Structures are given as structure tokens and as C-alpha cells.
Amino acid sequence: MNKIKRILLIAPATEFGAYPPLGLISIASFIRKQGYEVAVKDYSGEEITESLVRKDIEKFNPDIVAIGALTGPGIPRAITVSKAAKSLDKYVVWGGPHPTILPKLTLEHPAIDAVILGEGEYALLDLIDFIEGKTKEPLGTWVKVNNKIHSFGPQKRFIDLNQKPMPAWELLGNMDKYFPYNKHNVVLMEAARGCVYKCTFCHHANLDVKSYGGAYRNLTANKVMEEFYYVRSLTKKHIDRMDIGGDLHLATPSYTKQFAEDMMKIREGITWQSVSKFHLMNVELADTIARAGCEQIMFGVESGSPRLQQFIGKHVNIQQAKPVTKTLRDKGVMITNTYMMGHPHETYEELKLTLKYMKEIPADQNLLQIYRPFPGTPYYDLCVRENLCTEPKTLEECTTFGVLTYHANVSNMPTNKLLREFYKTNLIEQTRYLINSQKFYLRNKMYEQFIDNFKHNKFTFKLKELIRVKAKKIK
């Protein structure tokens, strides 16, 4: 191949909502600074066809098409993009969470030439050098040459989040699709990368995610607000909120304190949403982040069973959690606690302990899911070892991960009993959350969101996702 000059980054995403591709716009600004011509195409919230994608690719005429992929319903769309690119004889690269945990399965697809594992900025540079014949070892990648797969070790260079160039939001084109309301829109932004923990059900426990993704890093409050104001300058829509939680934002008490204190000085009425863990929080910190503009926060609980908490690596002390959530809720902060039913070998008695936690730890939403074995995690490895689930054999078989009703029961409970408890409890909890979120919207004069929430909520989202996935499988 001749010298690489133009790179097109594509987010196939899903049609179920518009979300900015944070990883791709970060890579875009970094690669552009190295002298390459870069474009970004985000298909989130849109219907796509292979012919439409082909026209978009022809318009920019790149040398490389790089695709960000998540495990689940977005996989068929990513394959559609790959086929369109290969029909134009483009070099196709996949990056993101899915190829990081399943690089071999991904690269076995005939429409994919290479995969990037973990962090993409420097890995993509190495891959370009490999394509141009300047290096024989593109770290952070797996490549396919003459239908033979070659794997390379983790990248040795990783981004300093506080020194990297401003993400290329301006390349997204129609910014307004991310901000559907006239007032009080929320912007999704990256304030941290990775996670310092290794919860056994989570992809962050995967060895490739840890080694190829680099160490956990987070942004200062000043850098977060700098990006917020840049985004706001690109649209006429009213934006006064940030979702900066990611996988884990408030990761240490010292960072939480510093971030909150800095936000108090510079936020100018801007509010924010975050993610933390109960053992990292106390009443004093809870009060501090509330005064600093935190208006929503998520905590992972997952199970009330001491055995499962130990296996997961996430112990939650009810007596510590209760005053934290009470303090936050008294100050108007919305609390979401996450739980799972159907852990490997979970008993009904252990499930009842989880229900007890849900009742005793105050929350505006108890976000409940049935556990689905996620490839590359310790939980998943256990399930495969004990024949509790089957491994996907093709890329297409990864489509139904996380989709309602596509559950593999790996617990010690009869499936009917597990599903009955899940749907009964979820109906109660999501109804309660709908009420609480509507109160939140009214309290903050978010009237458009109040009306929209009746039509677009977690009930309707999961139902639409299920119907669409089933319809595609029938075809």
C-alpha cells in the first residue's frame, strides 16, 4: 500500500439513541496532530444500509476505515460498515471493547484486516507504520496477512489525558442530534479511562483490557470544563449538564475531594453526573460533591450475598452506604444503585439477600439486570469451564449480548423462578424510578424531558431493542 494519508473513523453504534463516539473523536484529534487527514462518521441513532455507508466512504475516500465496536446489538452494523469498506478495497480496522476481549474471533471475519486492543491513539500510529512497512511490530494490535493472524504485545505508549489535544467534536457534523431538547441538555464526556478494580463480571477484569488499555487515568476539573465549554460553542442548543461518570470517575477520596473543590470555583452553575463506589465515599465527601454540582451518581452493589461479594471483589457495607445515600438524596442528588440477579451458582437465598440490600440502601433507582456471561471475564471463564454457557463461534453470534430475554441461566435457581423474580422486581423498581425521575425533571424545570420520559424510558428502550434484534434474526 502507498503512504497512508486519510483515515475515516466510524461509529456504527445502534439505532436506539444518539451518543457521541468519545473514543473516536479523541483518536481523531491525536492522529490529526500527527499530520493525517481525518474524518469521523457517527451513525448512532440512525438507520444504515451498506449502500449508504459505501457512499459516505467514497465521499472521503480514505486509505483506512477504522471502526469502533461494542459487544451486542451494534455488531451487525459494524459488519455492514466493514463489508462496505472492503467492497471499496479499503483497509479495515476494528477497535473498542469488543475486539479487545475477542481479537481472534473478530479478526477471523473476512471483512476485517486488523484489530486494535485497548487504547487506540498510539496503537493506530504503529499500525500505520506497519502498513507502510516502517515497522514489523505494531504494538497494541493484531493483524491479518495473507489470511494468517499475527498478534503483537501491548502498546508501551499511552496518552496523558490532561495533555492530549481537545477531542475533535467539530468533526461530528450534526452536533444537535446529541442534544434533543431546547433547554437543559446533557453532554456525555470522557473524564477518566479504565478502572482501578477487577470486578469478576466486568470487562475491566480481562487481562487484555488491563494490559492493552494502560493504567487508570482521570482528568482535572479544569480540563473537563474546558472541553464542556468547547462543546457548547459548537451548538446553539442549551447545555448545562455533563455526564462524566464513565466506568468509574470518582476513583479515590483524594481525587473526589480535589475535583469537587475545583468544580465549586469554576462550574458557573453547570451540574454533573458521576460514578463511584460506596467504600470510596463518606458523608463528608457526599456533602462536598453535592455542593460542587453533582446531581446524579451511580454506585455498583451487584449482590447482597457475602459469598458473591467476595467472589466479585466488591464488598458493600450497608451501614456505610445508608448515610452516604441519605446525605446525597437529602441534597437533591439522584442515586442509582446497580444490582444483578443470576450470578454463577447463585441460590435463591442469596438472591433474597440482594433484595434486602435493595430495600435497605436508599436509592432513586435500583438498576437491576440478569447476569449475562460476558466474554473474557473471570465469571465467563467459570461459566464456560463448568458448561453453564457456550462460547460464540462467530462474530455474528455476539449480537444478542445484553438483549432482553437472551439470558443464559447460570445460577442454581430454576429459570422460571429467576425470571419471575427479575421481572416482578424490575417492574416495581423501574416504576419507582420513573416516578422519581419525573420528580427530578419537574424540580429542575426540565419540562421537555418530563414529557419525553413517558415515551422513552428503560421499559421502551429494552422493548424496542428486543423487537429489532428478533426482527433481524427472522430476516
Coordinates of C-alpha atoms in Angstrom, one line a residue:
M1 CA 0.0 0.0 0.0
N2 CA 1.1 3.6 -0.7
K3 CA 1.7 6.1 2.0
I4 CA -1.3 6.5 4.4
K5 CA -2.8 9.9 4.2
R6 CA -6.5 9.8 5.0
I7 CA -8.3 7.9 7.8
L8 CA -12.0 7.6 8.3
L9 CA -13.2 6.7 11.9
I10 CA -16.7 5.2 12.0
A11 CA -19.0 4.6 14.9
P12 CA -21.7 2.1 13.7
A13 CA -23.3 2.1 17.2
T14 CA -27.0 1.3 17.2
E15 CA -30.2 3.0 16.0
F16 CA -31.6 3.2 19.5
G17 CA -30.1 6.5 20.5
A18 CA -27.5 9.2 19.6
Y19 CA -24.3 9.1 21.6
P20 CA -21.1 10.9 20.7
P21 CA -18.2 8.4 20.0
L22 CA -15.8 9.7 22.6
G23 CA -13.0 7.3 21.9
L24 CA -13.0 8.0 18.2
I25 CA -13.0 11.8 18.5
S26 CA -10.1 11.6 20.9
I27 CA -8.2 9.4 18.4
A28 CA -9.1 11.8 15.6
S29 CA -7.6 14.8 17.2
F30 CA -4.5 12.9 18.2
I31 CA -4.0 11.4 14.7
R32 CA -4.7 14.7 13.0
K33 CA -2.0 16.4 15.1
Q34 CA 0.5 13.9 13.5
G35 CA -0.3 15.2 10.1
Y36 CA -3.0 12.8 8.8
E37 CA -6.3 13.9 7.3
V38 CA -9.1 12.6 9.4
A39 CA -12.9 12.4 9.3
V40 CA -15.4 10.9 11.7
K41 CA -18.8 9.4 10.9
D42 CA -21.2 8.6 13.7
Y43 CA -24.2 6.5 12.8
S44 CA -25.7 6.3 16.3
G45 CA -29.4 6.8 16.4
E46 CA -29.7 6.4 12.6
E47 CA -30.7 3.6 10.2
I48 CA -27.9 2.5 7.9
T49 CA -27.6 0.3 4.8
E50 CA -24.4 -1.0 3.1
S51 CA -25.1 1.3 0.1
L52 CA -25.4 4.4 2.3
V53 CA -22.2 3.6 4.1
R54 CA -20.4 3.0 0.8
K55 CA -21.4 6.4 -0.4
D56 CA -20.1 8.0 2.8
I57 CA -16.8 6.2 2.5
E58 CA -16.5 7.1 -1.2
K59 CA -17.1 10.8 -0.4
F60 CA -14.0 10.9 1.9
N61 CA -12.0 8.2 0.0
P62 CA -9.8 7.2 3.0
D63 CA -6.9 4.8 3.0
I64 CA -8.0 3.2 6.3
V65 CA -11.5 2.7 7.7
A66 CA -11.3 2.3 11.5
I67 CA -14.5 1.1 13.3
G68 CA -15.3 1.3 17.0
A69 CA -17.3 -1.8 18.1
L70 CA -19.1 -2.8 21.3
T71 CA -20.3 -6.4 22.0
G72 CA -24.0 -6.7 21.4
P73 CA -26.7 -5.3 19.1
G74 CA -24.2 -3.0 17.3
I75 CA -22.2 -5.9 15.9
P76 CA -24.3 -6.4 12.7
R77 CA -24.0 -2.7 11.9
A78 CA -20.2 -2.8 12.3
I79 CA -20.1 -5.8 10.0
T80 CA -22.2 -3.8 7.4
V81 CA -19.7 -1.0 7.6
S82 CA -16.8 -3.4 7.2
K83 CA -18.3 -5.0 4.1
A84 CA -19.0 -1.6 2.5
A85 CA -15.4 -0.6 3.1
K86 CA -13.9 -3.9 1.8
S87 CA -16.1 -3.6 -1.3
L88 CA -14.1 -0.4 -2.0
D89 CA -10.9 -2.1 -1.3
K90 CA -10.2 -0.2 2.0
Y91 CA -8.0 -1.4 4.8
V92 CA -10.5 -2.2 7.7
V93 CA -9.5 -1.9 11.4
W94 CA -11.7 -2.7 14.4
G95 CA -11.1 -1.1 17.8
G96 CA -13.0 -0.7 21.0
P97 CA -14.2 -3.1 23.8
H98 CA -15.3 -6.0 21.5
P99 CA -12.0 -6.7 19.6
T100 CA -10.1 -6.1 22.8
I101 CA -11.7 -9.0 24.5
L102 CA -12.2 -11.2 21.4
P103 CA -9.4 -10.3 19.0
K104 CA -9.1 -13.7 17.3
L105 CA -12.8 -14.2 16.8
T106 CA -13.1 -10.6 15.4
L107 CA -10.1 -10.9 13.1
E108 CA -11.3 -14.2 11.6
H109 CA -14.1 -12.3 9.9
P110 CA -13.2 -11.9 6.2
A111 CA -14.1 -8.2 6.1
I112 CA -11.6 -7.2 8.8
D113 CA -7.8 -6.7 8.3
A114 CA -6.6 -5.7 11.8
V115 CA -7.8 -5.1 15.3
I116 CA -6.6 -2.6 17.9
L117 CA -6.7 -3.8 21.5
G118 CA -7.2 -1.3 24.3
E119 CA -6.2 2.4 23.9
G120 CA -6.2 3.4 20.2
E121 CA -4.1 6.5 19.8
Y122 CA -0.5 5.2 19.7
A123 CA -1.6 1.8 18.5
L124 CA -3.1 3.3 15.3
L125 CA 0.1 5.1 14.7
D126 CA 2.1 1.9 15.0
L127 CA -0.4 0.1 12.7
I128 CA 0.0 2.8 10.0
D129 CA 3.8 2.3 10.2
F130 CA 3.3 -1.4 9.8
I131 CA 1.1 -0.9 6.7
E132 CA 3.7 1.4 5.3
G133 CA 6.5 -1.2 6.0
K134 CA 8.2 1.0 8.6
T135 CA 7.8 -1.5 11.5
K136 CA 7.4 -5.2 11.8
E137 CA 5.8 -5.0 15.3
P138 CA 2.8 -2.7 15.6
L139 CA 2.2 -2.9 19.4
G140 CA -1.4 -2.9 20.6
T141 CA -2.7 -4.6 17.5
W142 CA -3.4 -8.0 15.8
V143 CA -3.2 -8.1 12.1
K144 CA -4.1 -10.5 9.3
V145 CA -1.6 -11.0 6.5
N146 CA -2.4 -13.5 3.7
N147 CA -5.3 -14.9 5.9
K148 CA -2.8 -15.6 8.7
I149 CA -3.3 -13.8 12.1
H150 CA -0.3 -12.2 13.8
S151 CA -0.6 -11.0 17.4
F152 CA 1.6 -8.3 19.0
G153 CA 2.1 -7.3 22.5
P154 CA 0.6 -4.3 24.4
Q155 CA 1.4 -0.8 23.4
K156 CA 4.1 0.9 25.5
R157 CA 3.0 4.4 25.0
F158 CA -0.3 5.8 26.5
I159 CA -2.0 9.1 26.4
D160 CA -1.7 11.7 29.2
L161 CA -5.4 12.7 29.4
N162 CA -4.6 16.2 30.7
Q163 CA -2.1 16.9 27.9
K164 CA -3.9 15.3 24.9
P165 CA -5.4 17.6 22.2
M166 CA -9.0 18.6 22.5
P167 CA -11.3 15.8 21.2
A168 CA -12.4 16.6 17.7
W169 CA -16.1 17.3 18.4
E170 CA -16.3 19.6 15.4
L171 CA -15.8 16.6 13.1
L172 CA -19.1 15.1 14.1
G173 CA -21.0 17.4 11.9
N174 CA -24.6 17.5 13.1
M175 CA -24.0 18.2 16.8
D176 CA -27.6 18.9 17.5
K177 CA -28.6 15.2 17.3
Y178 CA -26.9 14.7 20.7
F179 CA -29.0 17.4 22.2
P180 CA -32.6 16.8 21.5
Y181 CA -34.1 19.4 23.9
N182 CA -34.4 23.2 23.7
K183 CA -33.2 23.5 27.3
H184 CA -31.2 21.6 29.8
N185 CA -29.3 19.2 27.6
V186 CA -26.6 16.8 28.9
V187 CA -23.3 16.3 27.2
L188 CA -21.6 12.9 27.5
M189 CA -17.8 13.4 28.1
E190 CA -14.7 11.4 29.0
A191 CA -13.3 12.3 32.4
A192 CA -11.4 9.1 33.0
R193 CA -10.1 6.0 31.3
G194 CA -10.2 2.5 32.6
C195 CA -10.9 1.3 36.1
V196 CA -8.6 0.5 39.0
Y197 CA -10.7 -2.5 40.0
K198 CA -11.2 -6.0 38.6
C199 CA -14.8 -7.0 39.4
T200 CA -15.0 -10.5 38.0
F201 CA -18.1 -9.9 35.9
C202 CA -16.7 -6.8 34.2
H203 CA -14.6 -6.5 31.1
H204 CA -12.0 -4.5 33.1
A205 CA -11.0 -7.8 34.7
N206 CA -9.9 -9.0 31.3
L207 CA -6.1 -9.3 31.1
D208 CA -6.0 -7.8 27.6
V209 CA -8.1 -4.8 28.7
K210 CA -5.8 -4.2 31.6
S211 CA -2.5 -4.6 29.7
Y212 CA -3.5 -3.1 26.4
G213 CA -5.6 -0.3 27.9
G214 CA -3.0 1.2 30.2
A215 CA -3.2 2.5 33.7
Y216 CA -6.3 4.2 35.1
R217 CA -6.2 8.0 34.5
N218 CA -8.6 10.9 35.1
L219 CA -9.0 14.5 34.1
T220 CA -8.8 17.5 36.3
A221 CA -11.9 19.6 36.8
N222 CA -10.3 22.4 34.7
K223 CA -9.8 20.1 31.7
V224 CA -13.3 18.8 32.0
M225 CA -14.8 22.3 32.0
E226 CA -12.5 23.4 29.1
E227 CA -14.0 20.6 27.0
F228 CA -17.5 21.4 28.1
Y229 CA -17.3 25.0 27.0
Y230 CA -15.8 23.9 23.7
V231 CA -18.7 21.6 23.0
R232 CA -21.1 24.3 24.0
S233 CA -19.5 26.6 21.5
L234 CA -20.3 24.2 18.6
T235 CA -24.1 24.2 19.0
K236 CA -26.9 26.7 19.7
K237 CA -28.6 24.2 21.9
H238 CA -28.8 24.9 25.6
I239 CA -26.4 22.6 27.5
D240 CA -26.0 23.0 31.3
R241 CA -25.2 19.4 32.4
M242 CA -22.4 16.9 31.9
D243 CA -22.4 13.1 32.2
I244 CA -18.7 12.3 33.1
G245 CA -19.2 9.1 35.1
G246 CA -17.8 6.6 32.5
D247 CA -16.9 3.3 34.1
L248 CA -15.5 4.9 37.2
H249 CA -15.0 8.6 37.7
L250 CA -14.6 9.3 41.4
A251 CA -12.0 6.6 42.0
T252 CA -10.2 7.8 45.1
P253 CA -11.3 10.0 48.1
S254 CA -8.4 12.4 47.4
Y255 CA -9.3 12.9 43.7
T256 CA -13.0 13.2 44.7
K257 CA -12.2 16.0 47.2
Q258 CA -9.9 17.9 44.8
F259 CA -12.3 17.6 41.8
A260 CA -15.3 18.8 43.9
E261 CA -13.4 21.7 45.4
D262 CA -12.2 22.8 42.0
M263 CA -15.7 22.5 40.5
M264 CA -17.1 24.7 43.2
K265 CA -14.8 27.5 41.9
I266 CA -15.3 27.1 38.2
R267 CA -18.5 25.4 37.3
E268 CA -20.7 28.5 37.0
G269 CA -24.0 26.7 37.6
I270 CA -23.1 23.6 35.5
T271 CA -24.2 20.3 37.1
W272 CA -22.7 16.8 36.5
Q273 CA -23.3 13.1 36.8
S274 CA -20.7 10.7 38.1
V275 CA -19.9 7.1 39.1
S276 CA -18.2 5.9 42.3
K277 CA -18.1 3.1 44.8
F278 CA -19.5 3.2 48.4
H279 CA -16.2 2.3 50.1
L280 CA -14.7 5.4 48.4
M281 CA -17.4 7.7 49.8
N282 CA -18.3 9.1 53.2
V283 CA -20.8 11.6 54.5
E284 CA -18.4 14.5 54.3
L285 CA -17.4 13.7 50.7
A286 CA -21.1 13.2 49.8
D287 CA -21.9 16.6 51.1
T288 CA -18.9 18.1 49.2
I289 CA -19.8 16.7 45.8
A290 CA -23.4 17.7 46.2
R291 CA -22.3 21.3 46.9
A292 CA -20.0 21.1 43.8
G293 CA -22.9 20.4 41.5
C294 CA -23.1 16.6 41.3
E295 CA -26.8 15.9 40.7
Q296 CA -26.7 12.2 39.8
I297 CA -24.4 9.4 40.8
M298 CA -24.2 5.7 40.3
F299 CA -22.9 3.1 42.8
G300 CA -22.3 -0.6 42.0
V301 CA -23.6 -3.0 44.6
E302 CA -24.4 -6.1 42.4
S303 CA -25.3 -8.6 45.2
G304 CA -26.2 -8.7 48.9
S305 CA -24.6 -12.2 49.3
P306 CA -21.3 -12.1 51.2
R307 CA -20.0 -15.0 49.2
L308 CA -20.8 -13.4 45.9
Q309 CA -19.4 -10.0 47.0
Q310 CA -16.2 -11.7 47.9
F311 CA -16.0 -13.5 44.5
I312 CA -16.9 -10.3 42.6
G313 CA -14.3 -8.3 44.6
K314 CA -16.9 -5.7 45.7
H315 CA -17.9 -5.6 49.3
V316 CA -20.6 -3.2 50.2
N317 CA -21.2 -2.3 53.8
I318 CA -24.9 -1.4 54.3
Q319 CA -24.1 0.7 57.4
Q320 CA -21.6 2.7 55.4
A321 CA -23.8 3.1 52.4
K322 CA -27.0 4.2 54.1
P323 CA -25.8 7.5 55.5
V324 CA -24.0 8.3 52.2
T325 CA -27.1 7.9 50.1
K326 CA -29.3 9.7 52.7
T327 CA -26.9 12.7 52.6
L328 CA -26.9 12.8 48.9
R329 CA -30.7 12.4 48.4
D330 CA -31.4 15.0 51.1
K331 CA -29.4 17.4 49.0
G332 CA -31.3 16.5 45.8
V333 CA -28.8 14.2 44.2
M334 CA -30.3 11.3 42.3
I335 CA -28.9 7.9 43.3
T336 CA -28.7 4.8 41.1
N337 CA -27.5 1.6 42.7
T338 CA -26.8 -1.3 40.3
Y339 CA -27.6 -5.0 41.0
M340 CA -27.6 -8.3 39.2
M341 CA -29.6 -11.5 39.6
G342 CA -28.5 -14.9 38.3
H343 CA -24.8 -14.8 39.3
P344 CA -23.0 -18.1 38.6
H345 CA -24.3 -20.6 41.1
E346 CA -26.4 -18.0 43.0
T347 CA -29.0 -19.6 45.2
Y348 CA -32.5 -18.2 45.9
E349 CA -31.4 -17.5 49.5
E350 CA -28.6 -15.3 48.1
L351 CA -31.0 -13.6 45.8
K352 CA -33.2 -12.7 48.8
L353 CA -30.1 -11.0 50.4
T354 CA -29.8 -8.9 47.3
L355 CA -33.5 -7.9 47.6
K356 CA -32.8 -7.0 51.2
Y357 CA -30.0 -4.6 50.2
M358 CA -32.3 -3.0 47.6
K359 CA -34.8 -2.2 50.4
E360 CA -32.2 -1.0 53.0
I361 CA -29.9 1.2 50.9
P362 CA -31.9 4.3 49.8
A363 CA -31.9 5.0 46.1
D364 CA -33.9 6.7 43.4
Q365 CA -33.3 3.8 41.1
N366 CA -32.2 0.2 41.7
L367 CA -31.0 -0.7 38.3
L368 CA -31.4 -4.5 38.0
Q369 CA -30.1 -6.8 35.3
I370 CA -29.9 -10.6 34.9
Y371 CA -26.3 -11.6 34.7
R372 CA -25.2 -12.5 31.2
P373 CA -21.7 -14.2 30.8
F374 CA -19.5 -11.6 29.2
P375 CA -16.5 -13.0 27.2
G376 CA -13.1 -12.5 28.6
T377 CA -14.1 -12.1 32.2
P378 CA -13.4 -14.4 35.2
Y379 CA -17.2 -15.0 35.6
Y380 CA -17.4 -16.0 31.9
D381 CA -14.4 -18.3 32.1
L382 CA -16.0 -20.1 35.1
C383 CA -19.3 -20.5 33.2
V384 CA -17.5 -22.0 30.1
R385 CA -15.4 -24.3 32.3
E386 CA -18.5 -25.7 34.0
N387 CA -20.6 -25.9 30.8
L388 CA -23.0 -23.2 32.1
C389 CA -22.9 -21.4 28.7
T390 CA -21.5 -21.8 25.2
E391 CA -18.8 -19.6 23.6
P392 CA -19.7 -17.7 20.5
K393 CA -18.2 -19.3 17.4
T394 CA -18.7 -16.3 15.0
L395 CA -18.8 -12.6 15.2
E396 CA -22.5 -12.6 14.4
E397 CA -23.2 -14.7 17.5
C398 CA -22.1 -11.8 19.7
T399 CA -25.1 -9.8 18.7
T400 CA -27.5 -10.7 21.5
F401 CA -25.3 -9.9 24.4
G402 CA -27.2 -7.7 26.8
V403 CA -30.5 -8.0 24.9
L404 CA -33.7 -8.7 26.9
T405 CA -34.8 -12.4 27.0
Y406 CA -31.4 -13.6 25.7
H407 CA -30.3 -14.9 29.1
A408 CA -28.3 -17.9 30.0
N409 CA -29.3 -19.1 33.4
V410 CA -26.0 -19.9 35.2
S411 CA -27.5 -19.7 38.7
N412 CA -28.6 -22.6 40.9
M413 CA -32.2 -21.4 40.6
P414 CA -34.8 -22.8 38.1
T415 CA -35.1 -20.5 35.2
N416 CA -38.8 -19.8 35.7
K417 CA -38.2 -18.8 39.3
L418 CA -35.3 -16.5 38.4
L419 CA -37.2 -14.8 35.6
R420 CA -40.3 -14.4 37.7
E421 CA -38.3 -12.6 40.5
F422 CA -36.4 -10.5 37.9
Y423 CA -39.5 -9.2 36.1
K424 CA -41.5 -8.7 39.2
T425 CA -38.8 -6.8 41.0
N426 CA -37.8 -4.8 37.9
L427 CA -41.4 -3.8 37.3
I428 CA -41.6 -2.3 40.8
E429 CA -38.2 -0.7 40.7
Q430 CA -38.5 0.8 37.2
T431 CA -41.9 2.2 38.0
R432 CA -40.5 3.8 41.1
Y433 CA -37.6 5.2 39.1
L434 CA -40.0 6.6 36.5
I435 CA -41.8 8.5 39.3
N436 CA -38.5 9.7 40.9
S437 CA -37.0 10.8 37.6
Q438 CA -40.2 12.7 36.8
K439 CA -40.0 14.5 40.2
F440 CA -36.3 15.3 39.4
Y441 CA -37.3 16.8 36.0
L442 CA -40.1 18.9 37.5
R443 CA -37.8 20.1 40.3
N444 CA -35.2 21.3 37.8
K445 CA -37.8 22.7 35.4
M446 CA -36.8 20.2 32.7
Y447 CA -40.3 20.1 31.2
E448 CA -39.4 18.6 27.8
Q449 CA -37.5 15.8 29.5
F450 CA -40.5 15.2 31.7
I451 CA -42.8 14.7 28.8
D452 CA -40.3 12.7 26.7
N453 CA -39.6 10.3 29.6
F454 CA -43.2 8.9 29.3
K455 CA -42.3 7.7 25.8
H456 CA -38.6 7.0 26.0
N457 CA -37.5 5.2 29.2
K458 CA -35.8 1.9 30.1
F459 CA -39.0 -0.1 29.5
T460 CA -39.5 1.2 26.0
F461 CA -35.8 1.1 25.2
K462 CA -35.3 -2.5 26.1
L463 CA -38.5 -3.5 24.3
K464 CA -37.5 -1.7 21.1
E465 CA -34.1 -3.3 21.2
L466 CA -35.6 -6.8 21.7
I467 CA -38.1 -6.3 18.8
R468 CA -35.4 -5.1 16.5
V469 CA -32.9 -7.9 17.2
K470 CA -35.6 -10.5 16.8
A471 CA -36.8 -9.0 13.6
K472 CA -33.3 -9.1 12.1
K473 CA -32.8 -12.7 13.2
I474 CA -36.0 -13.6 11.4
K475 CA -34.8 -12.0 8.2

